[in-house]
CSV table of C-alpha atoms in Angstrom, one decimal:
chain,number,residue,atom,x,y,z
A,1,UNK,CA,-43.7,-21.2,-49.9
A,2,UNK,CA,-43.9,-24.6,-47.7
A,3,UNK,CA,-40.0,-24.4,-47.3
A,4,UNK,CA,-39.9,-21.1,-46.9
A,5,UNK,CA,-42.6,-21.5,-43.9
A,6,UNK,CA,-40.2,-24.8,-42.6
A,7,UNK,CA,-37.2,-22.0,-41.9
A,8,UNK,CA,-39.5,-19.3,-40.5
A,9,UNK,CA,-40.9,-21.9,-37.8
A,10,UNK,CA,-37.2,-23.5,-37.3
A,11,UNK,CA,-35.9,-19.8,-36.8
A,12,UNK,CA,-38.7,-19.0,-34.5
A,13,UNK,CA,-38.3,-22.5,-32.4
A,14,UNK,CA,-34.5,-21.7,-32.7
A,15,UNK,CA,-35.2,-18.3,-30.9
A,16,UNK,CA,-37.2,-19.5,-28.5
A,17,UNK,CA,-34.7,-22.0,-27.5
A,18,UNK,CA,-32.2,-19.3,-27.0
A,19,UNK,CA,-34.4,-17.5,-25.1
A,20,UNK,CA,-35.4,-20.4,-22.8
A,21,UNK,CA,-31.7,-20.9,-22.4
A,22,UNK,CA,-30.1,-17.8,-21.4
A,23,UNK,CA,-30.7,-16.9,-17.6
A,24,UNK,CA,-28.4,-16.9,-14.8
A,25,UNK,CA,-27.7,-20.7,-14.6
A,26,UNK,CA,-26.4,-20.5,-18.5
A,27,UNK,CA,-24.5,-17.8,-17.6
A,28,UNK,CA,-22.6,-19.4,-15.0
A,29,UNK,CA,-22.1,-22.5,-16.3
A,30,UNK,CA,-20.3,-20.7,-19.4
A,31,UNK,CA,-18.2,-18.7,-17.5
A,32,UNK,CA,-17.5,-22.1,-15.8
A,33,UNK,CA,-16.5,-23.6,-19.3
A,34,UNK,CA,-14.5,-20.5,-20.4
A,35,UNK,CA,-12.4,-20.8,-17.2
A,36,UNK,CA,-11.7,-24.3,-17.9
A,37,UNK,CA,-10.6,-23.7,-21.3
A,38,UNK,CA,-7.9,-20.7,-20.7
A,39,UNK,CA,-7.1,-21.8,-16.7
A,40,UNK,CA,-7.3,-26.0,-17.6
A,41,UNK,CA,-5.3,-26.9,-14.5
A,42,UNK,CA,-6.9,-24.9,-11.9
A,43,UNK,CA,-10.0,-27.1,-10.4
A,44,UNK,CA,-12.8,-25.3,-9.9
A,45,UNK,CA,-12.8,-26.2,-6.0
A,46,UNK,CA,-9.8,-24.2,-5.7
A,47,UNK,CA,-11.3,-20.7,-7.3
A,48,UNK,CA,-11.8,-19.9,-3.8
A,49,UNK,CA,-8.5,-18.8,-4.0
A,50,UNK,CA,-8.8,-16.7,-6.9
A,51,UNK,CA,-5.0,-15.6,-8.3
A,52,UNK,CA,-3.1,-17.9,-4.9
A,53,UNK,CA,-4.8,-20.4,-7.0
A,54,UNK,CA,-2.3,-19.7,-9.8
A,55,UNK,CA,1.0,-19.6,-7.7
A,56,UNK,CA,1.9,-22.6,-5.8
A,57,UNK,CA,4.5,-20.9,-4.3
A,58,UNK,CA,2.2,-18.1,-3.2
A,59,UNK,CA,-0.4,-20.6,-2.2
A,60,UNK,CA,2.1,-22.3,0.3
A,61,UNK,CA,2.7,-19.5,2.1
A,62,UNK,CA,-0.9,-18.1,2.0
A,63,UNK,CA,-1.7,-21.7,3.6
A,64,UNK,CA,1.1,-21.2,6.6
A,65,UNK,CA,-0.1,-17.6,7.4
A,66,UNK,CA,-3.9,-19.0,7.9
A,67,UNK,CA,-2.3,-21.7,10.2
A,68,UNK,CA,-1.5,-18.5,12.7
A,69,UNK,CA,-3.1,-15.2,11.0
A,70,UNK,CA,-2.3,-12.2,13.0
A,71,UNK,CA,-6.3,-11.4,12.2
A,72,UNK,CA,-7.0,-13.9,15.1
A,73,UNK,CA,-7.3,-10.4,17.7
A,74,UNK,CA,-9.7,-8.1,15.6
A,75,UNK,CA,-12.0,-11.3,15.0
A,76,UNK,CA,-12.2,-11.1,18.3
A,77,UNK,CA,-13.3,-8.0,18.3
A,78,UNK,CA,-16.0,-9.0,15.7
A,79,UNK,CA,-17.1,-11.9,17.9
A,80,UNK,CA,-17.6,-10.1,20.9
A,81,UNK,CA,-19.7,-7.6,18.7
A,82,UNK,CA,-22.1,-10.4,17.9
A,83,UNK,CA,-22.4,-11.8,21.2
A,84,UNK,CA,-22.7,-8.6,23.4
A,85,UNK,CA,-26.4,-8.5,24.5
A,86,UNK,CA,-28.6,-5.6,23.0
A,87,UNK,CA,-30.2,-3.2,25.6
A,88,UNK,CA,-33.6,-5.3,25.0
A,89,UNK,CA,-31.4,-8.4,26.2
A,90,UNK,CA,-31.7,-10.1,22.8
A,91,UNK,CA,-28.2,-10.8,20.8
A,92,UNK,CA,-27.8,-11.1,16.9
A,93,UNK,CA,-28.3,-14.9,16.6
A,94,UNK,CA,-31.9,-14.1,17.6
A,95,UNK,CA,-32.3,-12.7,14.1
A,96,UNK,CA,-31.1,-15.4,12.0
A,97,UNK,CA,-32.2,-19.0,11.9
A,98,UNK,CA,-30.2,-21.5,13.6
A,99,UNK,CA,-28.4,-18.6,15.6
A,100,UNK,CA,-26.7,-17.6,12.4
A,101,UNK,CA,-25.2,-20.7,11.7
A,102,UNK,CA,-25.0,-21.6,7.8
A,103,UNK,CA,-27.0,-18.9,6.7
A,104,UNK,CA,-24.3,-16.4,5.2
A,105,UNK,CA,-24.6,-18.6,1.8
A,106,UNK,CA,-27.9,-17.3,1.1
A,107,UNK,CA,-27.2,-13.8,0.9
A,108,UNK,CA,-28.0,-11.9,-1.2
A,109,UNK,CA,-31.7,-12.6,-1.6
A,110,UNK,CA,-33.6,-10.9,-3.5
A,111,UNK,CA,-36.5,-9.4,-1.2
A,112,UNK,CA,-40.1,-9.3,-3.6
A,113,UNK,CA,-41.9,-6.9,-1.0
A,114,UNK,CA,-38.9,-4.0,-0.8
A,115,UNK,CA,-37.8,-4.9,-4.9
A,116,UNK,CA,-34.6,-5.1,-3.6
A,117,UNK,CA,-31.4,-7.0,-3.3
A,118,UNK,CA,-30.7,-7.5,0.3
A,119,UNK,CA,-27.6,-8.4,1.5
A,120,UNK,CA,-25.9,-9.7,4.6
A,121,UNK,CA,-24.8,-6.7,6.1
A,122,UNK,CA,-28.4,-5.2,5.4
A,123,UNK,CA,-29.9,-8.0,7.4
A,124,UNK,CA,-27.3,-7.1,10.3
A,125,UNK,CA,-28.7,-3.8,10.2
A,126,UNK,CA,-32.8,-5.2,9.7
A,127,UNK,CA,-31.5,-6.4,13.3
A,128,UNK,CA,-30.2,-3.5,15.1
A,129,UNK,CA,-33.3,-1.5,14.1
A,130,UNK,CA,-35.9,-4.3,14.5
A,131,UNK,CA,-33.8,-4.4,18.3
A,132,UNK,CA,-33.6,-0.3,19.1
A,133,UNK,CA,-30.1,-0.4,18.6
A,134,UNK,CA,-28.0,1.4,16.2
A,135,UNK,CA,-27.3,0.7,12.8
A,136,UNK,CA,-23.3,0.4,11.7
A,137,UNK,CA,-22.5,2.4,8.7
A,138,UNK,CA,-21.6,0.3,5.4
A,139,UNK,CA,-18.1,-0.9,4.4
A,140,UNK,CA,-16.7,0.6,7.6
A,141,UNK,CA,-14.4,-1.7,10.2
A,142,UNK,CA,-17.1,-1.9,12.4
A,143,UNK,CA,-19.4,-3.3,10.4
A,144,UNK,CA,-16.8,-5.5,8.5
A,145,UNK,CA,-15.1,-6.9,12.0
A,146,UNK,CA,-19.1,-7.8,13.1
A,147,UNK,CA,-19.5,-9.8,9.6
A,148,UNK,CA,-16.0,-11.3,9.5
A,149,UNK,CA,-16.9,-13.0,12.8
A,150,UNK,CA,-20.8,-13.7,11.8
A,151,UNK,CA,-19.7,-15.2,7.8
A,152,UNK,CA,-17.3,-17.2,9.7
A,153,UNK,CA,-20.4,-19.1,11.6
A,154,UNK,CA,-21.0,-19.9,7.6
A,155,UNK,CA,-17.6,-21.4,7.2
A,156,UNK,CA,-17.9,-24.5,4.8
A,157,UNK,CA,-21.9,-24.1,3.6
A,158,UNK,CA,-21.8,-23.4,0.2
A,159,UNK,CA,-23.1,-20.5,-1.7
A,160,UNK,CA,-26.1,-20.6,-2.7
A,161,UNK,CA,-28.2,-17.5,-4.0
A,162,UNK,CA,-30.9,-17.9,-5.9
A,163,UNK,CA,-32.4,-15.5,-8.6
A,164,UNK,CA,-36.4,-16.5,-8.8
A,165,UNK,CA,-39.0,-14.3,-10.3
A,166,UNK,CA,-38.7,-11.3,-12.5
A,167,UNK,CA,-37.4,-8.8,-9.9
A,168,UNK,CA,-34.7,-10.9,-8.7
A,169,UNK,CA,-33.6,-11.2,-12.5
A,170,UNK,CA,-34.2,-7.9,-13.6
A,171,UNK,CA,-31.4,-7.3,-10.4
A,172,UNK,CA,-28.9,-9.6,-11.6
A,173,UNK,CA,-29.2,-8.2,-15.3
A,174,UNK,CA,-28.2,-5.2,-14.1
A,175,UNK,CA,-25.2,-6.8,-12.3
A,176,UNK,CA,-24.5,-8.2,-14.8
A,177,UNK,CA,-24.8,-4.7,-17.5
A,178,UNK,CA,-22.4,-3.3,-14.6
A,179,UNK,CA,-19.8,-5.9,-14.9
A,180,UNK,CA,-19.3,-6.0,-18.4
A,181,UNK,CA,-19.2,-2.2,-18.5
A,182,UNK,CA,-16.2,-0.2,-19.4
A,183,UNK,CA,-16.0,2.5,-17.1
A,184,UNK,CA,-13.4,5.2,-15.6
A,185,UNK,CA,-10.7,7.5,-17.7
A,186,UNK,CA,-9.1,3.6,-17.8
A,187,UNK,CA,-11.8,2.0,-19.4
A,188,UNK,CA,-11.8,-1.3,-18.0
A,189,UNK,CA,-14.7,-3.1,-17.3
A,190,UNK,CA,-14.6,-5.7,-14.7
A,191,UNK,CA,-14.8,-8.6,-17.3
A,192,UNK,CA,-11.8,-7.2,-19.1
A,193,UNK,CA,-9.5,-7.6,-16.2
A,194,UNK,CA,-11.4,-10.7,-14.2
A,195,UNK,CA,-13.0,-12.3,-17.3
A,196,UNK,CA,-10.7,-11.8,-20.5
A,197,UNK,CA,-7.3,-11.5,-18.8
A,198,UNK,CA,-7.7,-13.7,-15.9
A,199,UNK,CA,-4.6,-15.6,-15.2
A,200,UNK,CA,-2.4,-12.8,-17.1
A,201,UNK,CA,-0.3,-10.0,-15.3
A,202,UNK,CA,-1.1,-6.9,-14.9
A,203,UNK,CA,2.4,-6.1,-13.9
A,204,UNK,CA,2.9,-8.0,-10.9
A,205,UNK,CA,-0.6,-9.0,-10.5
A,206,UNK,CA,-2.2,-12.2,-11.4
A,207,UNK,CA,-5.4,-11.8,-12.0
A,208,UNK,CA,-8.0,-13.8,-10.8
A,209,UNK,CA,-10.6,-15.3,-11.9
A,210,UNK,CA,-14.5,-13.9,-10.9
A,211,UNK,CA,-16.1,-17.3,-10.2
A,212,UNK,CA,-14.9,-17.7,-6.4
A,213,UNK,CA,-14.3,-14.5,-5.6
A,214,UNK,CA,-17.5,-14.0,-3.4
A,215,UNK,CA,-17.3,-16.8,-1.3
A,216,UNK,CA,-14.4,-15.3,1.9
A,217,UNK,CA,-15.4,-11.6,3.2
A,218,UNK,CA,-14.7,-9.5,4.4
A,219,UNK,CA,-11.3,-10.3,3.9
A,220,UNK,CA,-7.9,-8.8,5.5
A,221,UNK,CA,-5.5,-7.3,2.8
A,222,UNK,CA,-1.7,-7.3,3.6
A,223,UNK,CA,-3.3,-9.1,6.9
A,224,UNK,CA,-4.5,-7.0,8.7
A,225,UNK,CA,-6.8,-4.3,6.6
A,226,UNK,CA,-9.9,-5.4,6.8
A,227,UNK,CA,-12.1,-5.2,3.7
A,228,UNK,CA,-15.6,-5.7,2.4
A,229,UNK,CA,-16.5,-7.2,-0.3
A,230,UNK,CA,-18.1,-3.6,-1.8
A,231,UNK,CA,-14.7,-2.3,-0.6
A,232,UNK,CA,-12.8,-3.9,-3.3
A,233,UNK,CA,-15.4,-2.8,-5.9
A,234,UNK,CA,-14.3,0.2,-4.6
A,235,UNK,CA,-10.5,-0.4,-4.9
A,236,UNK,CA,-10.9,-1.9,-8.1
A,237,UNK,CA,-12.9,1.1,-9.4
A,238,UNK,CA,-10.4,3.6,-8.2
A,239,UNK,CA,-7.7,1.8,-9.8
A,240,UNK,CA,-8.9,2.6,-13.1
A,241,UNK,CA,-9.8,5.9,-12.1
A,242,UNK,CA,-13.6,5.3,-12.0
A,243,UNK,CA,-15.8,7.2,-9.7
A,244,UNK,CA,-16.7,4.2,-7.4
A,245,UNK,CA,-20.3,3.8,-5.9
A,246,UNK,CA,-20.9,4.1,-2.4
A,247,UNK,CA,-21.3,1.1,-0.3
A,248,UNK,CA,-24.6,-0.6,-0.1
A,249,UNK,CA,-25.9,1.7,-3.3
A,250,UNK,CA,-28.7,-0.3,-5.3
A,251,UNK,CA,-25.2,-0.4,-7.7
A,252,UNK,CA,-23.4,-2.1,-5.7
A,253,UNK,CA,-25.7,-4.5,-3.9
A,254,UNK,CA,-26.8,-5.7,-7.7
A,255,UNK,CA,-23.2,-6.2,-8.6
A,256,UNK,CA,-23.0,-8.0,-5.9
A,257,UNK,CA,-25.8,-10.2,-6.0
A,258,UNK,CA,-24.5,-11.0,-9.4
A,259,UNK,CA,-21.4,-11.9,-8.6
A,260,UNK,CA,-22.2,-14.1,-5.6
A,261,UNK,CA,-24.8,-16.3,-7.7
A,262,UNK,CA,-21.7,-17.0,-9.9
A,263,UNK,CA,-19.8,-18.2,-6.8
A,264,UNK,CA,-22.8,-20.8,-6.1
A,265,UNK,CA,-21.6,-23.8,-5.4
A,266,UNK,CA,-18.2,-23.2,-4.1
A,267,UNK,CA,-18.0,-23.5,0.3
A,268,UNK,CA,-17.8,-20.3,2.4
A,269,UNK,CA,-14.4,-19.4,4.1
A,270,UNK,CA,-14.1,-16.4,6.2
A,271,UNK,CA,-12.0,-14.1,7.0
A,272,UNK,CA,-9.0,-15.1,4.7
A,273,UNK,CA,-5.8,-13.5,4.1
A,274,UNK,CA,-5.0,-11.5,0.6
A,275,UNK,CA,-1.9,-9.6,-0.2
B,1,UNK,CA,7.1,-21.2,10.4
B,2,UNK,CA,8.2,-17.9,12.0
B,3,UNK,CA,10.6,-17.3,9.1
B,4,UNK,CA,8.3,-18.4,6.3
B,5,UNK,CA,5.9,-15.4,7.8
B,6,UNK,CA,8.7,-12.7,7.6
B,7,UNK,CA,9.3,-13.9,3.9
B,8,UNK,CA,5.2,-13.4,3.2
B,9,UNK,CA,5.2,-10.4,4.9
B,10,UNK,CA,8.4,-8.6,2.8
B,11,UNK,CA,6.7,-10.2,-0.1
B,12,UNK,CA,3.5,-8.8,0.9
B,13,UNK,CA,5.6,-5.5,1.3
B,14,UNK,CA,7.6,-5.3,-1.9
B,15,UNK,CA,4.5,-6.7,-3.8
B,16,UNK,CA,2.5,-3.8,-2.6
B,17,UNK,CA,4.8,-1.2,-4.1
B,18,UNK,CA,4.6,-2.9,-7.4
B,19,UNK,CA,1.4,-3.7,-7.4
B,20,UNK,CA,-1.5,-2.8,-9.8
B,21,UNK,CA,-0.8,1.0,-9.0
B,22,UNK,CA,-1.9,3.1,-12.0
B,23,UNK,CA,-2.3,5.1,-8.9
B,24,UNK,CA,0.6,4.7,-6.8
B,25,UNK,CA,3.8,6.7,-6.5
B,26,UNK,CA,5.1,8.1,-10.5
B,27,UNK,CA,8.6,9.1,-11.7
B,28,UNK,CA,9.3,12.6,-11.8
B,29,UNK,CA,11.9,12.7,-14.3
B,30,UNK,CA,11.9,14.6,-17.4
B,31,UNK,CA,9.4,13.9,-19.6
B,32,UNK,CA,10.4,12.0,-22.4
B,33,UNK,CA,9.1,8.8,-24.2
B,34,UNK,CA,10.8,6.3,-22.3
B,35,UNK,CA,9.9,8.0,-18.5
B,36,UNK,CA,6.7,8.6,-20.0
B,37,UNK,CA,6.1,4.9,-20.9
B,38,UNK,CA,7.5,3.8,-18.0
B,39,UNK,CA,5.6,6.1,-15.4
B,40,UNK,CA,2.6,4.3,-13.5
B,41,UNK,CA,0.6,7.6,-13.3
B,42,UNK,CA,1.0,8.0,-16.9
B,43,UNK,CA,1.9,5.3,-19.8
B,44,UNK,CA,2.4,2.8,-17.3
B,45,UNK,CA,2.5,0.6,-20.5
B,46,UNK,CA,4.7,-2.3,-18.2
B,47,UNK,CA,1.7,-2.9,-16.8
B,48,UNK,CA,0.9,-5.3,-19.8
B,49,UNK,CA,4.1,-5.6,-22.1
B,50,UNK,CA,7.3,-6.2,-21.6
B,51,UNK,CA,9.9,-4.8,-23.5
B,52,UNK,CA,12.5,-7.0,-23.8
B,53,UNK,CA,15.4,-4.7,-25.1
B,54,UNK,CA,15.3,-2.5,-21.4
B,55,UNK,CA,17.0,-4.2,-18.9
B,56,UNK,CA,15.2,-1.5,-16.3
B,57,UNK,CA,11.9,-2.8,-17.4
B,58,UNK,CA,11.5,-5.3,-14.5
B,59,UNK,CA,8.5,-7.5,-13.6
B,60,UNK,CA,6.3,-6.4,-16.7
B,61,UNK,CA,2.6,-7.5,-17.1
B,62,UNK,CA,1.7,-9.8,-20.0
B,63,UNK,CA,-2.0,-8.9,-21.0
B,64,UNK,CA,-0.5,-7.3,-24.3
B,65,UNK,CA,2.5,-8.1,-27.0
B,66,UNK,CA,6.1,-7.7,-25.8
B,67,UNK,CA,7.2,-4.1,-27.7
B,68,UNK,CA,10.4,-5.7,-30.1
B,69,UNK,CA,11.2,-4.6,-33.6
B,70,UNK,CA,8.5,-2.1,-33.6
B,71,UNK,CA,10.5,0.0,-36.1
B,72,UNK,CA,9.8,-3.7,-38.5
B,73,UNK,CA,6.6,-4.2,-37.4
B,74,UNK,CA,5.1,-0.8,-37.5
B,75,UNK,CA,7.3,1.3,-40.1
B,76,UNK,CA,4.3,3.6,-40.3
B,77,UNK,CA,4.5,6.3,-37.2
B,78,UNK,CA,1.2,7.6,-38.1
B,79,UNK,CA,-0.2,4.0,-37.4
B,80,UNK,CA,1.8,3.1,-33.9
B,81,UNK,CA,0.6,6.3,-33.0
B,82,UNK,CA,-3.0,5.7,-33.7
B,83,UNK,CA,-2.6,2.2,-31.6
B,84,UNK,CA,-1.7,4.3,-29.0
B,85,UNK,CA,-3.9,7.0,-28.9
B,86,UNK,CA,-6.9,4.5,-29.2
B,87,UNK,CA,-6.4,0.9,-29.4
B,88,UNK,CA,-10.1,0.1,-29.9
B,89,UNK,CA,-10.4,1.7,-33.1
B,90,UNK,CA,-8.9,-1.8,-34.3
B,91,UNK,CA,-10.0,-3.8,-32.2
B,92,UNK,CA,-13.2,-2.7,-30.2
B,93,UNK,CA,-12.6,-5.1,-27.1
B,94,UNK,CA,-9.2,-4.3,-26.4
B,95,UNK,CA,-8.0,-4.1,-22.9
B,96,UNK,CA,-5.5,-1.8,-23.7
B,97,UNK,CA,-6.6,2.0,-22.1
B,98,UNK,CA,-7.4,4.7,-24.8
B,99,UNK,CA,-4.4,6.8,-24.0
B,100,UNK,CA,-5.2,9.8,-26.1
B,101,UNK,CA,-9.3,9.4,-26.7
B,102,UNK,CA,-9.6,9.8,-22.9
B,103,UNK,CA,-6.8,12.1,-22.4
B,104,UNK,CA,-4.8,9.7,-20.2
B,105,UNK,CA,-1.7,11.2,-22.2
B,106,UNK,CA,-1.6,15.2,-24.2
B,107,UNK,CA,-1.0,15.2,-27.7
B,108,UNK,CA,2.3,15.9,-27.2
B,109,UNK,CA,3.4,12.9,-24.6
B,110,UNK,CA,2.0,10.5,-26.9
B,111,UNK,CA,4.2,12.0,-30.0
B,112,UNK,CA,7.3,11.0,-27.3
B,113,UNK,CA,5.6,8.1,-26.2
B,114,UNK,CA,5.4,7.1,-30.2
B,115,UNK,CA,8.8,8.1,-30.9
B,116,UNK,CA,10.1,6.0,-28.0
B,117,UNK,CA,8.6,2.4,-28.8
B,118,UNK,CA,9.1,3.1,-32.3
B,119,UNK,CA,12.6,2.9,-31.9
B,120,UNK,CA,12.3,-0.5,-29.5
């Protein structure tokens, strides 16, 4: 009876333990260790560059193109977006602390009034409204050209979402559900391609791997494509002939709060070149 | 510098043909095992095996096996087939796409499809 009682209360402290332990921090720092174990001479500074990371070759000339990147004009664009004057007179940086300097990282935040996951380009459009003005539609050029230039004020500050309270974790669970999902006639989940096969082919793909991938968007694709962050979800999800979400759906926006916690950590580049 | 770019950029180019593409561009020969297999809209199985004994079958993925000596390694049909018509019935976290479960391929392409790797 006494021993029997020992393993009850050891199997009880045993699952409490587990459940103390799992959260978002455990979660990332395993992924971290799994990484390590199948990709053991990639540093985990240099998951920013996801599969160039993998190709030195690649990576030499990815480095030579972001000497000169032919993206230089349409950030332009982007940066006289954010500096053009509102009809009110007011400008973006009035909406962000320090004018929008190194405050990219912390999106997304989980908002506990709205019970949402609010994202950068969200905040953009908190602004326009709050200021009269129009709000950009989601995951078009506009809109990524306008955040290409205002991440880029971000460049270096490391991510650094935080998931605090049982809305903001009930938001990242259900990033986290929708990554490991298998979805579309396909059935890939993200995790099989970017978790289990990361650092395989998939023909002539390398596939990278999902810690670092958050930290550089939009990004421009063959150079000069510019794409969101929600806009590869999209790509992705097409590819294995999945419905994909719309852009800024509460889908989306978790998936991506998820996956930018498990960039945390890892400094902010924007816009960079992918093939 | 300048020359280095033109190299990225026809690298970028001939990369985005091959690339991923489950949806890009397919071959429209006849339908039989080995177009079948080797079709991105359809087997697309290059993807993520090589098959070493066709020279054609350039720049294959590795997530799965290379496809040699099948006709040693899988003298059943009954059981290649079944692999191929739902791989996670063997093992549930495959990566390999349910070809005949979620009617990717008929009935009938993955008998050919069967028929062709069988003889690899």
């Amino acid at each position: 009876m006494k021993r029997n009682l020992t393993y009850i209360v050891a199997g009880l402290l045993l699952g409490t333990s587990i459940v103390a332990q799992a959260g978002p921090a455990e979660d990332r720092s395993a992924l971290i260790d799994y990484y390590k174990q199948i990709l053991p001479d990639i540093k985990f500074e240099n998951y920013i560059y996801g599969a160039l990371a993998m190709n030195p070759d690649a990576k030499s000339q990815y480095d030579d193109f972001m000497a000169f990147p032919s993206y230089s004009i349409d950030l332009d664009k982007g940066q006289k977006a954010w500096e053009t004057p509102f009809k009110n007179g007011k400008k973006f940086s009035s909406c962000f602390p320090n004018g929008g300097k190194n405050v990219a990282g912390n999106y997304p935040y989980f908002d506990n009034a709205s019970n949402r996951v609010v994202t950068f380009e969200n905040a953009i459009n908190a602004c326009l409204k709050a200021n009269g003005e129009e709000e950009l539609k989601y995951g078009e050029s506009e809109m990524g050209l306008l955040t290409a230039y205002a991440r880029s004020l971000s460049d270096g500050m490391k991510v650094n979402v935080k998931v605090k309270g049982k809305g903001a974790l009930a938001a990242y669970e259900k990033g986290k559900t929708y990554y490991a999902t298998r979805n579309g006639q396909l059935n890939f989940a993200c995790s099989t391609c970017h978790i289990d096969n990361a650092g395989k082919f998939i023909r002539s793909d390398q596939l990278s791997m999902m810690i670092g991938q958050a930290s550089h968007w939009p990004e421009f694709r063959g150079g000069t494509d510019i794409v969101t962050l929600q806009g590869r979800f999209k790509q992705c999800e097409k590819n294995v002939r999945a419905t994909p979400k719309k852009a800024d759906s509460e889908e989306y926006n978790n998936l991506e709060y998820y996956l930018t916690y498990m960039s945390n950590g890892l400094p902010m580049q924007t816009p960079v070149f992918r093939k | 510098m300048r020359n280095k770019t033109t190299i990225l950029f026809s690298l970028i180019a001939s990369l985005g043909i091959a690339s991923l593409g489950f949806a890009a561009e397919g071959v429209t020969e006849q339908a039989d095992g080995r177009s079948l297999s080797f079709d991105n809209k359809k087997g697309n199985c290059l993807a993520c095996h090589a098959i070493p004994g066709e020279p054609k079958a350039e720049s294959p993925g590795n997530i799965g096996p290379p496809l040699v000596q099948m006709r040693e390694r899988y003298p059943d049909h009954a059981k290649l087939r079944a692999q191929i018509w739902d791989a996670t019935v063997a093992n549930p976290n495959s990566s390999m796409p349910p070809f005949g479960r979620n009617k990717i391929l008929t009935e009938q392409e993955i008998d050919l499809v069967t028929d062709y790797i069988q003889g690899l």
